[in-house]
Amino acid sequence: MSDAQFAILDPVAGISGDMLLGALIGAGAPREWLLGLPARLGFDQVRVEIEQTDRCGIQATKVSVILPGGIQEKPSDSIAHPDQESHSHDHPSTHSHPHSGHTDGGHRHIGELIDLVRRARLSPWVEQRAVRAFELLGEAEGRVHGLPADRVPLHEVGAVDALVDIVGAIEGFEQLGITRIYNRPVAVGSGWMRAAHGLMPVPAPATAILLEGLELASSGPVTGEATTPTGAVLLRVLSSGPPPSRWRAVSADAWGAGGRNPASYPNALRLMTASGASEAGEVVVLSTDLDDLSPEYLDPLREALVAAGALDVQVWATQMKKGRTGFRIEAIANPADADAVSSALFRHSTTAGIRRQVVERLTLARRQVEVTSADGTPVRVKILEGPDGPRVKPEYEDVAALARRTGQPVHEVARDLHNRALWSLFPNKES
């Protein structure tokens, strides 16, 4: 899996397991993989249905988990105020609550579901997070109902639905090759919802526990339960929190549809695939002066700083006190990496102190492509989007390696790769 791209979940209308599954399919996760998931989890007679639908004018993907006899988990009814006798139809998503009111097929305990996860053919990355999700779900429901976490019961329909939703949502990101996930503020809804024991306020008690530590959105248009326990626990085990301050969309948004279709807002979860954008932003400049480090150790120092996260490292000669010749070391790092780079500078140099400044850095938008050299070797080429058009620069390490292998002068190899990159960008333009 690659960390070059990451995902941003936007639960502005809430989040549930089936909404996230739909968004993952919309983002490119294979349909065949999801259709075969219930059998891998030990439920040969359970099927998954995937369909395209409309949510307030937005095309979204709807995923449903169907048990034998056509039984499936349904959204709970919701009302704006407990004195109302009629039910609102603005509830956005399906959910899996213990004691949800379904009695078909008995029930399963959280501990049984964890055992099923451990017996399934899952990667360690998926299994670890799925097991933790059910542990958190059991702990939250256990606190509410006064039960041990592993003895919390889910009726069969909700149990199977939760198992497919949780494992599928986690493994879906693995299918996309994405391990970094962030989320925007989470909508929880408003009003009341009907449960097996009567009316409950939104968010439900277990959901409120699972949402601890997550940033919540301000009140929106959703009446009833917007975020389910399954949706909340998936955010807990998958998301690293708010997205980076600057990022670039990689592909079109994918939308996963909820169970209801209100006319006043799109009842869907948005998933955005993104990559970092460093064209503008704050950076930390770390600098120090040295007069007791041998020059031959400057290159290892530079390598250590880059390995720790430095974006750039500059070294130049200075004249220090008592006429001694020294060196100014200056490293630039993202704020998140500044402490690691500082530690590397202390560890790999003789400095006793570091100056730190927060500055704004403006750079050109950049991307990387691969071109094929004359001997068939793939070479990385950096493309900078300059004000007068793209600027092409082959990566030095690849140029040097190719020159050593072929015996050609480095500058000739660089010129040839530069031209090949231009031809790949503008195939109809004469050089």
XYZ file of C-alpha atoms in Angstrom:
431
model
C 0.000 0.000 0.000
C 1.129 3.523 -0.743
C 0.992 6.499 1.591
C 1.384 8.982 -1.266
C -2.377 9.513 -1.326
C -4.820 9.790 1.540
C -8.566 9.882 2.037
C -10.739 12.554 3.630
C -14.175 11.587 4.941
C -16.761 14.372 5.040
C -19.624 13.219 7.321
C -21.620 16.436 6.958
C -24.803 14.313 6.886
C -23.425 11.732 9.293
C -21.712 8.402 8.769
C -22.712 4.756 8.985
C -21.067 1.560 7.856
C -23.151 1.149 4.717
C -22.579 4.789 3.729
C -18.820 4.264 3.972
C -19.019 1.034 1.967
C -20.903 2.866 -0.769
C -18.343 5.672 -0.833
C -15.492 3.161 -1.092
C -17.118 1.422 -4.054
C -17.698 4.818 -5.641
C -14.007 5.620 -5.121
C -12.918 2.510 -7.024
C -12.913 -0.435 -4.607
C -13.795 -3.577 -6.627
C -17.458 -4.573 -6.575
C -16.503 -8.268 -6.820
C -14.454 -7.968 -3.628
C -17.399 -6.609 -1.633
C -19.877 -9.097 -3.116
C -17.644 -11.955 -1.940
C -16.984 -10.580 1.548
C -19.910 -12.221 3.451
C -18.781 -15.707 2.363
C -15.229 -14.974 3.519
C -16.657 -14.040 6.914
C -18.573 -17.332 7.160
C -22.016 -16.250 5.882
C -22.507 -18.033 2.571
C -26.217 -17.227 2.389
C -25.805 -13.495 3.026
C -25.549 -11.304 -0.045
C -24.532 -7.717 -0.721
C -26.467 -5.530 -3.129
C -24.798 -2.526 -4.777
C -26.799 0.051 -6.713
C -26.497 3.572 -7.987
C -29.026 5.975 -6.569
C -29.813 9.671 -6.247
C -29.526 11.710 -3.083
C -30.890 15.215 -3.568
C -29.457 15.420 -7.092
C -26.138 13.736 -6.276
C -25.298 10.320 -7.710
C -24.342 8.005 -4.859
C -23.639 4.318 -4.325
C -26.016 2.388 -2.044
C -24.818 -0.805 -0.370
C -27.221 -3.192 1.376
C -26.466 -6.358 3.350
C -29.279 -8.885 2.799
C -29.841 -11.944 4.993
C -31.830 -15.031 3.888
C -35.479 -14.184 3.383
C -34.638 -10.663 2.257
C -34.141 -9.444 5.841
C -31.921 -6.396 6.291
C -31.128 -3.749 8.879
C -33.358 -0.675 8.518
C -32.979 2.927 9.687
C -34.581 3.636 13.040
C -37.551 5.968 13.096
C -36.841 9.474 14.332
C -38.825 12.436 15.599
C -37.930 16.033 16.357
C -39.603 16.052 19.801
C -40.843 13.220 22.059
C -44.363 14.697 22.154
C -44.759 14.151 18.403
C -46.886 11.187 17.418
C -45.747 10.919 13.797
C -42.313 9.890 12.674
C -40.001 12.056 10.652
C -38.496 10.508 7.512
C -35.310 12.512 7.522
C -33.138 9.888 9.197
C -30.100 9.440 6.993
C -28.570 6.054 7.507
C -28.861 2.434 8.483
C -27.262 1.347 11.709
C -26.478 -1.599 13.962
C -27.563 -1.161 17.583
C -27.662 -3.885 20.186
C -31.302 -4.681 21.040
C -32.299 -2.975 17.798
C -35.709 -4.586 17.685
C -34.929 -7.372 15.201
C -35.612 -10.793 16.686
C -35.173 -13.007 13.623
C -32.445 -15.615 14.081
C -31.522 -14.923 17.729
C -28.504 -12.840 18.567
C -24.695 -12.886 18.699
C -22.327 -11.483 21.289
C -19.524 -9.058 20.500
C -17.019 -11.729 21.531
C -18.397 -14.066 18.818
C -17.975 -11.380 16.172
C -14.374 -10.804 17.233
C -13.750 -14.551 16.859
C -15.223 -14.453 13.336
C -12.918 -11.570 12.440
C -9.878 -13.468 13.698
C -10.839 -16.590 11.731
C -11.385 -14.719 8.469
C -8.664 -14.389 5.842
C -7.735 -10.786 6.609
C -4.446 -8.929 6.481
C -2.920 -7.935 9.840
C -3.693 -4.266 9.055
C -7.398 -5.036 8.595
C -7.728 -7.594 11.385
C -6.137 -5.355 14.014
C -8.495 -2.466 13.276
C -11.605 -4.629 12.930
C -10.964 -6.335 16.267
C -10.348 -2.968 17.914
C -13.582 -1.609 16.408
C -15.656 -4.384 17.971
C -13.816 -4.011 21.270
C -14.662 -0.303 21.346
C -18.253 -1.012 20.306
C -18.605 -3.592 23.067
C -17.046 -1.284 25.664
C -19.407 1.570 24.746
C -22.570 -0.542 24.715
C -21.405 -2.348 27.861
C -21.082 0.960 29.718
C -24.622 1.861 28.715
C -26.266 -1.491 29.501
C -24.054 -2.632 32.379
C -22.619 -5.650 30.563
C -19.102 -6.964 29.987
C -17.847 -5.761 26.605
C -17.607 -9.218 25.037
C -21.098 -10.210 26.249
C -22.964 -7.327 24.604
C -25.621 -8.954 22.371
C -26.535 -7.881 18.856
C -29.550 -9.393 17.162
C -28.575 -11.536 14.186
C -29.488 -8.981 11.529
C -27.577 -6.173 13.217
C -24.641 -8.459 14.027
C -24.128 -9.637 10.457
C -24.677 -6.124 9.129
C -22.107 -4.708 11.562
C -19.586 -7.441 10.724
C -19.777 -6.815 6.980
C -19.822 -3.031 7.452
C -16.833 -2.871 9.801
C -14.599 -5.392 8.059
C -15.629 -4.130 4.631
C -15.053 -0.471 5.435
C -11.564 -1.162 6.778
C -10.583 -3.606 4.033
C -12.045 -1.254 1.426
C -9.306 1.268 2.116
C -6.769 -1.527 1.770
C -8.325 -2.338 -1.608
C -7.774 1.285 -2.640
C -4.168 1.214 -1.387
C -4.860 3.958 1.170
C -3.775 3.745 4.800
C -3.953 7.435 5.761
C -7.505 8.568 6.489
C -8.693 11.882 7.905
C -12.151 13.271 8.633
C -13.943 16.581 8.722
C -16.317 17.439 11.623
C -18.987 14.809 12.215
C -22.728 15.529 12.102
C -24.636 13.670 14.821
C -28.210 14.770 14.025
C -30.842 16.073 16.417
C -34.101 15.117 18.070
C -35.038 11.626 19.177
C -34.905 8.091 17.788
C -37.000 5.035 18.537
C -35.194 2.013 20.016
C -36.364 -1.288 21.465
C -36.694 0.288 24.926
C -38.450 3.475 23.787
C -37.343 6.922 22.703
C -33.671 7.833 23.026
C -32.014 11.211 22.483
C -29.675 11.762 19.547
C -26.858 10.868 19.615
C -27.643 7.529 21.225
C -25.712 6.929 24.469
C -23.260 4.417 22.957
C -22.698 6.657 19.938
C -21.937 9.594 22.235
C -19.282 7.501 24.001
C -17.716 6.448 20.682
C -17.661 10.056 19.497
C -15.527 11.163 22.457
C -12.486 13.016 21.145
C -13.882 13.551 17.640
C -14.681 17.040 16.346
C -18.429 17.452 15.884
C -20.180 19.600 13.304
C -22.664 22.313 14.173
C -26.363 21.508 13.919
C -27.350 20.718 10.361
C -30.559 19.694 8.594
C -30.656 16.105 9.903
C -33.508 15.231 12.255
C -32.810 11.947 13.979
C -29.672 9.842 14.088
C -27.044 11.035 11.602
C -24.054 9.069 12.899
C -24.517 5.461 13.998
C -22.390 3.498 16.471
C -20.841 1.628 13.541
C -19.994 4.866 11.746
C -18.537 6.413 14.903
C -16.366 3.397 15.711
C -15.030 3.272 12.139
C -13.867 6.866 12.494
C -12.208 5.934 15.783
C -10.141 3.092 14.314
C -9.443 4.565 10.869
C -9.113 8.337 11.073
C -6.054 10.302 12.171
C -8.195 13.381 12.836
C -8.620 16.607 10.832
C -7.068 16.630 7.340
C -3.872 18.550 6.545
C -4.327 22.293 6.164
C -3.380 22.148 2.476
C -4.108 19.313 0.104
C -4.943 18.639 -3.525
C -7.861 16.501 -4.770
C -6.662 13.510 -6.785
C -9.986 12.255 -8.166
C -13.660 13.141 -8.207
C -15.582 12.864 -4.938
C -17.268 9.536 -4.186
C -20.600 9.447 -2.358
C -22.093 6.646 -0.251
C -25.862 6.805 0.148
C -27.701 6.449 3.440
C -30.891 4.454 3.878
C -33.327 7.365 3.613
C -33.754 9.933 0.882
C -34.961 13.266 2.310
C -35.719 16.036 -0.151
C -33.999 18.820 1.796
C -30.354 17.649 1.812
C -28.137 14.968 0.239
C -28.177 12.058 2.665
C -24.743 10.728 1.708
C -21.181 10.461 2.944
C -18.511 12.102 0.793
C -15.094 10.494 0.384
C -12.304 12.544 -1.165
C -9.006 11.105 -2.364
C -6.203 13.638 -1.968
C -2.481 14.240 -1.844
C -0.459 16.825 0.016
C -0.021 20.286 -1.486
C 3.066 22.170 -0.385
C 2.790 25.115 -2.774
C 2.118 27.478 0.099
C 2.285 27.052 3.800
C 4.135 27.556 7.018
C 7.502 25.908 7.479
C 10.012 25.938 10.309
C 13.563 27.064 9.574
C 16.138 25.385 11.826
C 19.659 26.792 11.826
C 22.886 26.469 13.757
C 26.568 27.390 13.362
C 29.355 24.832 13.836
C 33.110 25.269 14.096
C 34.042 21.909 15.606
C 32.632 19.440 13.050
C 34.892 18.039 10.344
C 33.640 18.944 6.835
C 33.685 15.280 5.827
C 30.768 14.673 8.206
C 28.529 17.302 6.624
C 27.088 14.935 4.002
C 26.047 12.305 6.599
C 24.473 15.134 8.607
C 22.530 16.308 5.568
C 21.301 12.756 4.895
C 20.184 12.346 8.509
C 18.215 15.610 8.415
C 16.463 14.648 5.174
C 15.656 11.204 6.579
C 14.085 12.915 9.618
C 11.768 14.937 7.374
C 13.697 18.045 6.297
C 12.377 19.506 3.039
C 15.712 21.116 2.234
C 19.148 21.457 3.835
C 21.667 24.189 3.065
C 25.303 24.409 4.228
C 27.654 27.336 3.707
C 30.942 28.505 5.162
C 31.031 31.210 7.843
C 33.673 32.963 9.912
C 33.059 32.527 13.608
C 34.558 34.039 16.746
C 38.342 34.118 17.192
C 38.734 33.876 13.437
C 37.673 30.226 13.238
C 36.131 28.924 10.005
C 32.740 27.331 10.548
C 29.582 26.216 8.791
C 25.995 27.454 8.891
C 23.520 24.539 8.747
C 19.975 25.481 7.792
C 17.138 22.982 7.432
C 13.547 23.631 6.403
C 10.789 21.350 7.747
C 7.038 21.151 7.961
C 5.816 22.091 11.462
C 4.803 18.494 12.124
C 8.356 17.302 11.385
C 10.264 20.139 13.079
C 10.852 18.294 16.351
C 12.148 15.184 14.583
C 14.498 17.264 12.431
C 15.691 19.175 15.506
C 16.463 15.908 17.270
C 18.392 14.683 14.229
C 20.385 17.921 14.131
C 21.350 17.544 17.788
C 22.188 13.879 17.389
C 24.232 14.015 14.183
C 26.148 17.249 14.779
C 28.139 18.896 17.544
C 25.726 21.782 18.016
C 24.641 22.905 21.479
C 21.707 25.030 20.287
C 19.308 25.515 17.373
C 17.488 28.632 16.177
C 13.888 28.061 15.070
C 11.756 30.430 13.001
C 8.278 29.948 11.536
C 8.099 31.422 8.035
C 5.795 31.197 5.028
C 7.085 29.286 2.041
C 5.750 29.776 -1.489
C 6.670 27.167 -4.088
C 5.518 26.185 -7.535
C 3.032 23.347 -7.907
C 4.913 20.167 -8.679
C 4.388 16.595 -9.731
C 6.531 13.664 -10.689
C 6.400 11.558 -13.842
C 8.458 8.673 -15.171
C 10.130 8.663 -18.567
C 11.955 5.820 -20.243
C 15.625 6.327 -21.069
C 17.321 5.160 -24.267
C 18.192 1.805 -22.670
C 14.661 1.258 -21.323
C 15.313 2.326 -17.734
C 12.459 4.233 -15.990
C 13.708 7.571 -14.657
C 11.902 9.997 -12.347
C 11.393 13.512 -13.659
C 10.103 16.456 -11.600
C 7.631 18.810 -13.332
C 7.274 22.316 -11.891
C 4.311 24.408 -13.057
C 6.061 27.718 -13.744
C 4.280 30.965 -14.684
C 5.516 30.569 -18.264
C 4.871 26.845 -18.567
C 6.213 23.617 -17.084
C 9.819 23.288 -16.008
C 11.332 19.844 -16.367
C 14.131 18.472 -14.182
C 15.255 14.818 -14.099
C 16.026 13.504 -10.604
C 19.750 13.764 -9.956
C 20.110 10.302 -8.367
C 18.483 8.611 -11.371
C 20.595 10.635 -13.827
C 23.825 9.800 -11.988
C 22.952 6.094 -11.755
C 22.128 5.937 -15.466
C 25.338 7.754 -16.373
C 27.406 5.292 -14.313
C 25.687 2.315 -15.920
C 25.986 3.528 -19.513
C 29.286 5.381 -19.288
C 27.755 8.514 -20.792
C 28.540 11.988 -19.442
C 26.046 13.072 -16.800
C 25.127 16.300 -18.586
C 24.308 14.413 -21.801
C 22.122 11.939 -19.926
C 20.301 14.813 -18.210
C 19.724 16.630 -21.512
C 18.345 13.490 -23.181
C 15.970 12.802 -20.292
C 14.874 16.440 -20.255
C 13.939 16.211 -23.941
C 12.167 12.881 -23.481
C 10.093 14.365 -20.657
C 9.111 17.320 -22.848
C 8.119 14.983 -25.654
C 5.942 12.986 -23.272
C 4.234 16.175 -22.075
C 3.884 17.802 -25.500
C 4.034 14.990 -28.077
C 2.902 17.255 -30.925
C 5.293 20.107 -30.188
C 8.601 20.351 -32.021
C 11.649 20.689 -29.761
